[in-house]
Amino acid sequence: NAGVTQTPKFQVLKTGQSMTLQCAQDMNHEYMSWYRQDPGMGLRLIHYSVGAGITDQGEVPNGYNVSRSTTEDFPLRLLSAAPSQTSVYFCASSYPPGQGGGYTFGSGTRLTVV
Amino acid sequence: EDQVTQSPEALRLQEGESSSLNCSYTVSGLRGLFWYRQDPGKGPEFLFTLYSAGEEKEKERLKATLTKKESFLHITAPKPEDSATYLCAVQAYSGGYQKVTFGTGTKLQVIP
């Protein structure tokens, strides 16, 4: 059981560069989310999806873009990287609320923007 | 605005020394409260979901309880392998989506 797979694990970008963080899940979860984790700030929601073709903004969406063409995949795009986007990024998936359990998280992508 | 506050920020215990972690919350319309464990360099791992005041869940040395204002994660006779950061999160209905708000965690260290 792979669960939630994130790639890459580490990335260094220069300011202004763009990149895509990949996320795939094999549990047929409808809900998928992207969080960033910064010291002292907890996990903050960037974007989320409640199903293929349906996405919406979370708490800190600026500078990020998402799409959900399949149930399995939910990539996060950084449009023009800034040092403020240096963080650890986690993808998570779950069943709809009330259907039991919490999120299954990936192992994270540690991004540094210089 | 939904708020989750965890205390203490860090806790150091001797092996076998039981204690409790606190998660206090302010939310309109709680749909669920979650506990996660996070090891360094890894993603959070789901432990428990609690849905209503008075509910309790147990797993090995961990027991989670819920009141209308807070949740406790009780650790009985901890072992060094229980060392991790424990995260609390609340889920509430917000504009068509059940938003999840995380606390900043309690870093637990269990010393042999």
PDB file of N, CA and C in Angstrom, chain B residues 38-100:
ATOM      1  N   GLN B  38       3.573  13.156  14.644  1.00  0.00           N
ATOM      2  CA  GLN B  38       4.509  13.481  13.578  1.00  0.00           C
ATOM      3  C   GLN B  38       5.938  13.238  14.043  1.00  0.00           C
ATOM      4  N   ASP B  39       6.633  12.363  13.351  1.00  0.00           N
ATOM      5  CA  ASP B  39       8.051  12.113  13.608  1.00  0.00           C
ATOM      6  C   ASP B  39       8.883  13.048  12.739  1.00  0.00           C
ATOM      7  N   PRO B  40      10.106  13.368  13.184  1.00  0.00           N
ATOM      8  CA  PRO B  40      10.946  14.316  12.426  1.00  0.00           C
ATOM      9  C   PRO B  40      11.135  13.879  10.979  1.00  0.00           C
ATOM     10  N   GLY B  41      10.928  14.828  10.060  1.00  0.00           N
ATOM     11  CA  GLY B  41      11.148  14.552   8.654  1.00  0.00           C
ATOM     12  C   GLY B  41      10.052  13.739   7.985  1.00  0.00           C
ATOM     13  N   LYS B  42       8.943  13.522   8.676  1.00  0.00           N
ATOM     14  CA  LYS B  42       7.850  12.727   8.112  1.00  0.00           C
ATOM     15  C   LYS B  42       6.535  13.490   8.170  1.00  0.00           C
ATOM     16  N   GLY B  43       5.563  12.987   7.448  1.00  0.00           N
ATOM     17  CA  GLY B  43       4.234  13.571   7.500  1.00  0.00           C
ATOM     18  C   GLY B  43       3.489  13.119   8.737  1.00  0.00           C
ATOM     19  N   PRO B  44       2.483  13.890   9.157  1.00  0.00           N
ATOM     20  CA  PRO B  44       1.676  13.483  10.312  1.00  0.00           C
ATOM     21  C   PRO B  44       0.989  12.143  10.070  1.00  0.00           C
ATOM     22  N   GLU B  45       0.857  11.382  11.157  1.00  0.00           N
ATOM     23  CA  GLU B  45       0.205  10.080  11.102  1.00  0.00           C
ATOM     24  C   GLU B  45      -1.059  10.132  11.949  1.00  0.00           C
ATOM     25  N   PHE B  46      -2.180   9.768  11.360  1.00  0.00           N
ATOM     26  CA  PHE B  46      -3.461   9.837  12.051  1.00  0.00           C
ATOM     27  C   PHE B  46      -3.513   8.896  13.242  1.00  0.00           C
ATOM     28  N   LEU B  47      -4.028   9.418  14.381  1.00  0.00           N
ATOM     29  CA  LEU B  47      -4.210   8.604  15.580  1.00  0.00           C
ATOM     30  C   LEU B  47      -5.689   8.387  15.901  1.00  0.00           C
ATOM     31  N   PHE B  48      -6.428   9.494  16.135  1.00  0.00           N
ATOM     32  CA  PHE B  48      -7.815   9.399  16.612  1.00  0.00           C
ATOM     33  C   PHE B  48      -8.681  10.473  15.977  1.00  0.00           C
ATOM     34  N   THR B  49      -9.975  10.168  15.896  1.00  0.00           N
ATOM     35  CA  THR B  49     -11.005  11.166  15.656  1.00  0.00           C
ATOM     36  C   THR B  49     -12.007  11.089  16.797  1.00  0.00           C
ATOM     37  N   LEU B  50     -12.361  12.262  17.350  1.00  0.00           N
ATOM     38  CA  LEU B  50     -13.399  12.352  18.367  1.00  0.00           C
ATOM     39  C   LEU B  50     -14.490  13.267  17.831  1.00  0.00           C
ATOM     40  N   TYR B  51     -15.744  12.899  18.041  1.00  0.00           N
ATOM     41  CA  TYR B  51     -16.833  13.660  17.424  1.00  0.00           C
ATOM     42  C   TYR B  51     -17.694  14.427  18.413  1.00  0.00           C
ATOM     43  N   SER B  52     -17.793  13.937  19.660  1.00  0.00           N
ATOM     44  CA  SER B  52     -18.705  14.610  20.587  1.00  0.00           C
ATOM     45  C   SER B  52     -18.147  14.564  22.001  1.00  0.00           C
ATOM     46  N   ALA B  53     -18.549  15.553  22.813  1.00  0.00           N
ATOM     47  CA  ALA B  53     -18.088  15.660  24.193  1.00  0.00           C
ATOM     48  C   ALA B  53     -18.406  14.380  24.952  1.00  0.00           C
ATOM     49  N   GLY B  54     -17.412  13.934  25.717  1.00  0.00           N
ATOM     50  CA  GLY B  54     -17.570  12.696  26.475  1.00  0.00           C
ATOM     51  C   GLY B  54     -16.989  11.475  25.779  1.00  0.00           C
ATOM     52  N   GLU B  55     -16.673  11.613  24.509  1.00  0.00           N
ATOM     53  CA  GLU B  55     -16.138  10.492  23.755  1.00  0.00           C
ATOM     54  C   GLU B  55     -14.677  10.249  24.127  1.00  0.00           C
ATOM     55  N   GLU B  56     -14.272   8.990  24.140  1.00  0.00           N
ATOM     56  CA  GLU B  56     -12.907   8.608  24.433  1.00  0.00           C
ATOM     57  C   GLU B  56     -12.453   7.572  23.406  1.00  0.00           C
ATOM     58  N   LYS B  57     -11.166   7.629  23.042  1.00  0.00           N
ATOM     59  CA  LYS B  57     -10.581   6.628  22.141  1.00  0.00           C
ATOM     60  C   LYS B  57      -9.221   6.218  22.728  1.00  0.00           C
ATOM     61  N   GLU B  58      -8.878   4.944  22.554  1.00  0.00           N
ATOM     62  CA  GLU B  58      -7.616   4.436  23.095  1.00  0.00           C
ATOM     63  C   GLU B  58      -6.845   3.675  22.035  1.00  0.00           C
ATOM     64  N   LYS B  59      -5.523   3.775  22.140  1.00  0.00           N
ATOM     65  CA  LYS B  59      -4.641   3.011  21.263  1.00  0.00           C
ATOM     66  C   LYS B  59      -3.328   2.811  22.002  1.00  0.00           C
ATOM     67  N   GLU B  60      -3.071   1.602  22.397  1.00  0.00           N
ATOM     68  CA  GLU B  60      -1.860   1.248  23.149  1.00  0.00           C
ATOM     69  C   GLU B  60      -1.749   2.140  24.388  1.00  0.00           C
ATOM     70  N   ARG B  61      -0.715   2.954  24.487  1.00  0.00           N
ATOM     71  CA  ARG B  61      -0.506   3.785  25.680  1.00  0.00           C
ATOM     72  C   ARG B  61      -1.193   5.149  25.582  1.00  0.00           C
ATOM     73  N   LEU B  62      -1.917   5.388  24.525  1.00  0.00           N
ATOM     74  CA  LEU B  62      -2.539   6.682  24.288  1.00  0.00           C
ATOM     75  C   LEU B  62      -4.049   6.602  24.482  1.00  0.00           C
ATOM     76  N   LYS B  63      -4.580   7.656  25.120  1.00  0.00           N
ATOM     77  CA  LYS B  63      -6.031   7.766  25.292  1.00  0.00           C
ATOM     78  C   LYS B  63      -6.426   9.216  25.051  1.00  0.00           C
ATOM     79  N   ALA B  64      -7.357   9.433  24.142  1.00  0.00           N
ATOM     80  CA  ALA B  64      -7.818  10.778  23.821  1.00  0.00           C
ATOM     81  C   ALA B  64      -9.223  10.969  24.371  1.00  0.00           C
ATOM     82  N   THR B  65      -9.447  12.143  24.959  1.00  0.00           N
ATOM     83  CA  THR B  65     -10.758  12.487  25.500  1.00  0.00           C
ATOM     84  C   THR B  65     -11.183  13.845  24.962  1.00  0.00           C
ATOM     85  N   LEU B  66     -12.489  14.117  25.008  1.00  0.00           N
ATOM     86  CA  LEU B  66     -13.011  15.350  24.431  1.00  0.00           C
ATOM     87  C   LEU B  66     -14.083  15.956  25.335  1.00  0.00           C
ATOM     88  N   THR B  67     -13.948  17.289  25.577  1.00  0.00           N
ATOM     89  CA  THR B  67     -15.010  18.051  26.214  1.00  0.00           C
ATOM     90  C   THR B  67     -15.472  19.107  25.217  1.00  0.00           C
ATOM     91  N   LYS B  68     -16.358  19.990  25.654  1.00  0.00           N
ATOM     92  CA  LYS B  68     -16.874  21.009  24.733  1.00  0.00           C
ATOM     93  C   LYS B  68     -15.845  22.091  24.416  1.00  0.00           C
ATOM     94  N   LYS B  69     -14.765  22.167  25.199  1.00  0.00           N
ATOM     95  CA  LYS B  69     -13.776  23.219  24.975  1.00  0.00           C
ATOM     96  C   LYS B  69     -12.366  22.710  24.740  1.00  0.00           C
ATOM     97  N   GLU B  70     -12.108  21.446  25.080  1.00  0.00           N
ATOM     98  CA  GLU B  70     -10.749  20.957  24.955  1.00  0.00           C
ATOM     99  C   GLU B  70     -10.697  19.448  24.817  1.00  0.00           C
ATOM    100  N   SER B  71      -9.519  19.009  24.402  1.00  0.00           N
ATOM    101  CA  SER B  71      -9.253  17.583  24.315  1.00  0.00           C
ATOM    102  C   SER B  71      -7.939  17.311  25.014  1.00  0.00           C
ATOM    103  N   PHE B  72      -7.846  16.126  25.588  1.00  0.00           N
ATOM    104  CA  PHE B  72      -6.607  15.701  26.219  1.00  0.00           C
ATOM    105  C   PHE B  72      -6.114  14.429  25.552  1.00  0.00           C
ATOM    106  N   LEU B  73      -4.789  14.364  25.413  1.00  0.00           N
ATOM    107  CA  LEU B  73      -4.156  13.119  24.980  1.00  0.00           C
ATOM    108  C   LEU B  73      -3.348  12.618  26.173  1.00  0.00           C
ATOM    109  N   HIS B  74      -3.848  11.557  26.794  1.00  0.00           N
ATOM    110  CA  HIS B  74      -3.194  10.994  27.967  1.00  0.00           C
ATOM    111  C   HIS B  74      -2.203   9.930  27.511  1.00  0.00           C
ATOM    112  N   ILE B  75      -1.001  10.013  28.049  1.00  0.00           N
ATOM    113  CA  ILE B  75       0.036   9.027  27.711  1.00  0.00           C
ATOM    114  C   ILE B  75       0.386   8.274  28.990  1.00  0.00           C
ATOM    115  N   THR B  76       0.102   6.996  28.996  1.00  0.00           N
ATOM    116  CA  THR B  76       0.320   6.164  30.184  1.00  0.00           C
ATOM    117  C   THR B  76       1.602   5.366  30.028  1.00  0.00           C
ATOM    118  N   ALA B  77       2.470   5.487  31.022  1.00  0.00           N
ATOM    119  CA  ALA B  77       3.744   4.753  31.040  1.00  0.00           C
ATOM    120  C   ALA B  77       4.465   4.843  29.705  1.00  0.00           C
ATOM    121  N   PRO B  78       4.805   6.056  29.274  1.00  0.00           N
ATOM    122  CA  PRO B  78       5.399   6.215  27.941  1.00  0.00           C
ATOM    123  C   PRO B  78       6.742   5.532  27.808  1.00  0.00           C
ATOM    124  N   LYS B  79       7.044   5.186  26.544  1.00  0.00           N
ATOM    125  CA  LYS B  79       8.327   4.605  26.185  1.00  0.00           C
ATOM    126  C   LYS B  79       9.056   5.565  25.253  1.00  0.00           C
ATOM    127  N   PRO B  80      10.381   5.406  25.122  1.00  0.00           N
ATOM    128  CA  PRO B  80      11.146   6.313  24.238  1.00  0.00           C
ATOM    129  C   PRO B  80      10.568   6.390  22.821  1.00  0.00           C
ATOM    130  N   GLU B  81       9.996   5.300  22.332  1.00  0.00           N
ATOM    131  CA  GLU B  81       9.443   5.320  20.978  1.00  0.00           C
ATOM    132  C   GLU B  81       8.176   6.175  20.854  1.00  0.00           C
ATOM    133  N   ASP B  82       7.651   6.655  21.958  1.00  0.00           N
ATOM    134  CA  ASP B  82       6.520   7.584  21.922  1.00  0.00           C
ATOM    135  C   ASP B  82       6.985   9.022  21.673  1.00  0.00           C
ATOM    136  N   SER B  83       8.282   9.240  21.662  1.00  0.00           N
ATOM    137  CA  SER B  83       8.816  10.567  21.385  1.00  0.00           C
ATOM    138  C   SER B  83       8.425  11.001  19.987  1.00  0.00           C
ATOM    139  N   ALA B  84       7.789  12.174  19.886  1.00  0.00           N
ATOM    140  CA  ALA B  84       7.290  12.701  18.613  1.00  0.00           C
ATOM    141  C   ALA B  84       6.614  14.035  18.905  1.00  0.00           C
ATOM    142  N   THR B  85       6.182  14.699  17.856  1.00  0.00           N
ATOM    143  CA  THR B  85       5.322  15.869  18.013  1.00  0.00           C
ATOM    144  C   THR B  85       3.883  15.421  17.789  1.00  0.00           C
ATOM    145  N   TYR B  86       3.010  15.802  18.720  1.00  0.00           N
ATOM    146  CA  TYR B  86       1.598  15.434  18.646  1.00  0.00           C
ATOM    147  C   TYR B  86       0.780  16.657  18.244  1.00  0.00           C
ATOM    148  N   LEU B  87       0.040  16.502  17.164  1.00  0.00           N
ATOM    149  CA  LEU B  87      -0.750  17.587  16.604  1.00  0.00           C
ATOM    150  C   LEU B  87      -2.232  17.347  16.845  1.00  0.00           C
ATOM    151  N   CYS B  88      -2.917  18.421  17.148  1.00  0.00           N
ATOM    152  CA  CYS B  88      -4.368  18.402  17.306  1.00  0.00           C
ATOM    153  C   CYS B  88      -4.966  19.224  16.166  1.00  0.00           C
ATOM    154  N   ALA B  89      -6.127  18.820  15.679  1.00  0.00           N
ATOM    155  CA  ALA B  89      -6.796  19.559  14.612  1.00  0.00           C
ATOM    156  C   ALA B  89      -8.303  19.480  14.820  1.00  0.00           C
ATOM    157  N   VAL B  90      -8.997  20.561  14.444  1.00  0.00           N
ATOM    158  CA  VAL B  90     -10.456  20.567  14.541  1.00  0.00           C
ATOM    159  C   VAL B  90     -11.039  20.760  13.154  1.00  0.00           C
ATOM    160  N   GLN B  91     -12.160  20.120  12.928  1.00  0.00           N
ATOM    161  CA  GLN B  91     -12.860  20.236  11.661  1.00  0.00           C
ATOM    162  C   GLN B  91     -14.201  20.895  11.910  1.00  0.00           C
ATOM    163  N   ALA B  92     -14.495  21.931  11.104  1.00  0.00           N
ATOM    164  CA  ALA B  92     -15.751  22.661  11.253  1.00  0.00           C
ATOM    165  C   ALA B  92     -16.276  23.014   9.884  1.00  0.00           C
ATOM    166  N   TYR B  93     -17.581  23.181   9.801  1.00  0.00           N
ATOM    167  CA  TYR B  93     -18.203  23.511   8.532  1.00  0.00           C
ATOM    168  C   TYR B  93     -17.983  24.994   8.234  1.00  0.00           C
ATOM    169  N   SER B  94     -17.455  25.299   7.040  1.00  0.00           N
ATOM    170  CA  SER B  94     -17.162  26.692   6.697  1.00  0.00           C
ATOM    171  C   SER B  94     -17.405  26.911   5.215  1.00  0.00           C
ATOM    172  N   GLY B  95     -18.511  27.523   4.874  1.00  0.00           N
ATOM    173  CA  GLY B  95     -18.785  27.909   3.490  1.00  0.00           C
ATOM    174  C   GLY B  95     -18.772  26.768   2.503  1.00  0.00           C
ATOM    175  N   GLY B  96     -19.389  25.670   2.838  1.00  0.00           N
ATOM    176  CA  GLY B  96     -19.482  24.558   1.907  1.00  0.00           C
ATOM    177  C   GLY B  96     -18.368  23.552   2.026  1.00  0.00           C
ATOM    178  N   TYR B  97     -17.426  23.823   2.885  1.00  0.00           N
ATOM    179  CA  TYR B  97     -16.308  22.906   3.052  1.00  0.00           C
ATOM    180  C   TYR B  97     -16.062  22.704   4.523  1.00  0.00           C
ATOM    181  N   GLN B  98     -15.713  21.490   4.904  1.00  0.00           N
ATOM    182  CA  GLN B  98     -15.428  21.210   6.293  1.00  0.00           C
ATOM    183  C   GLN B  98     -13.948  21.491   6.523  1.00  0.00           C
ATOM    184  N   LYS B  99     -13.675  22.712   6.963  1.00  0.00           N
ATOM    185  CA  LYS B  99     -12.318  23.210   7.127  1.00  0.00           C
ATOM    186  C   LYS B  99     -11.631  22.556   8.314  1.00  0.00           C
ATOM    187  N   VAL B 100     -10.348  22.222   8.142  1.00  0.00           N
ATOM    188  CA  VAL B 100      -9.554  21.636   9.224  1.00  0.00           C
ATOM    189  C   VAL B 100      -8.501  22.649   9.653  1.00  0.00           C
TER     190      VAL B 100
END
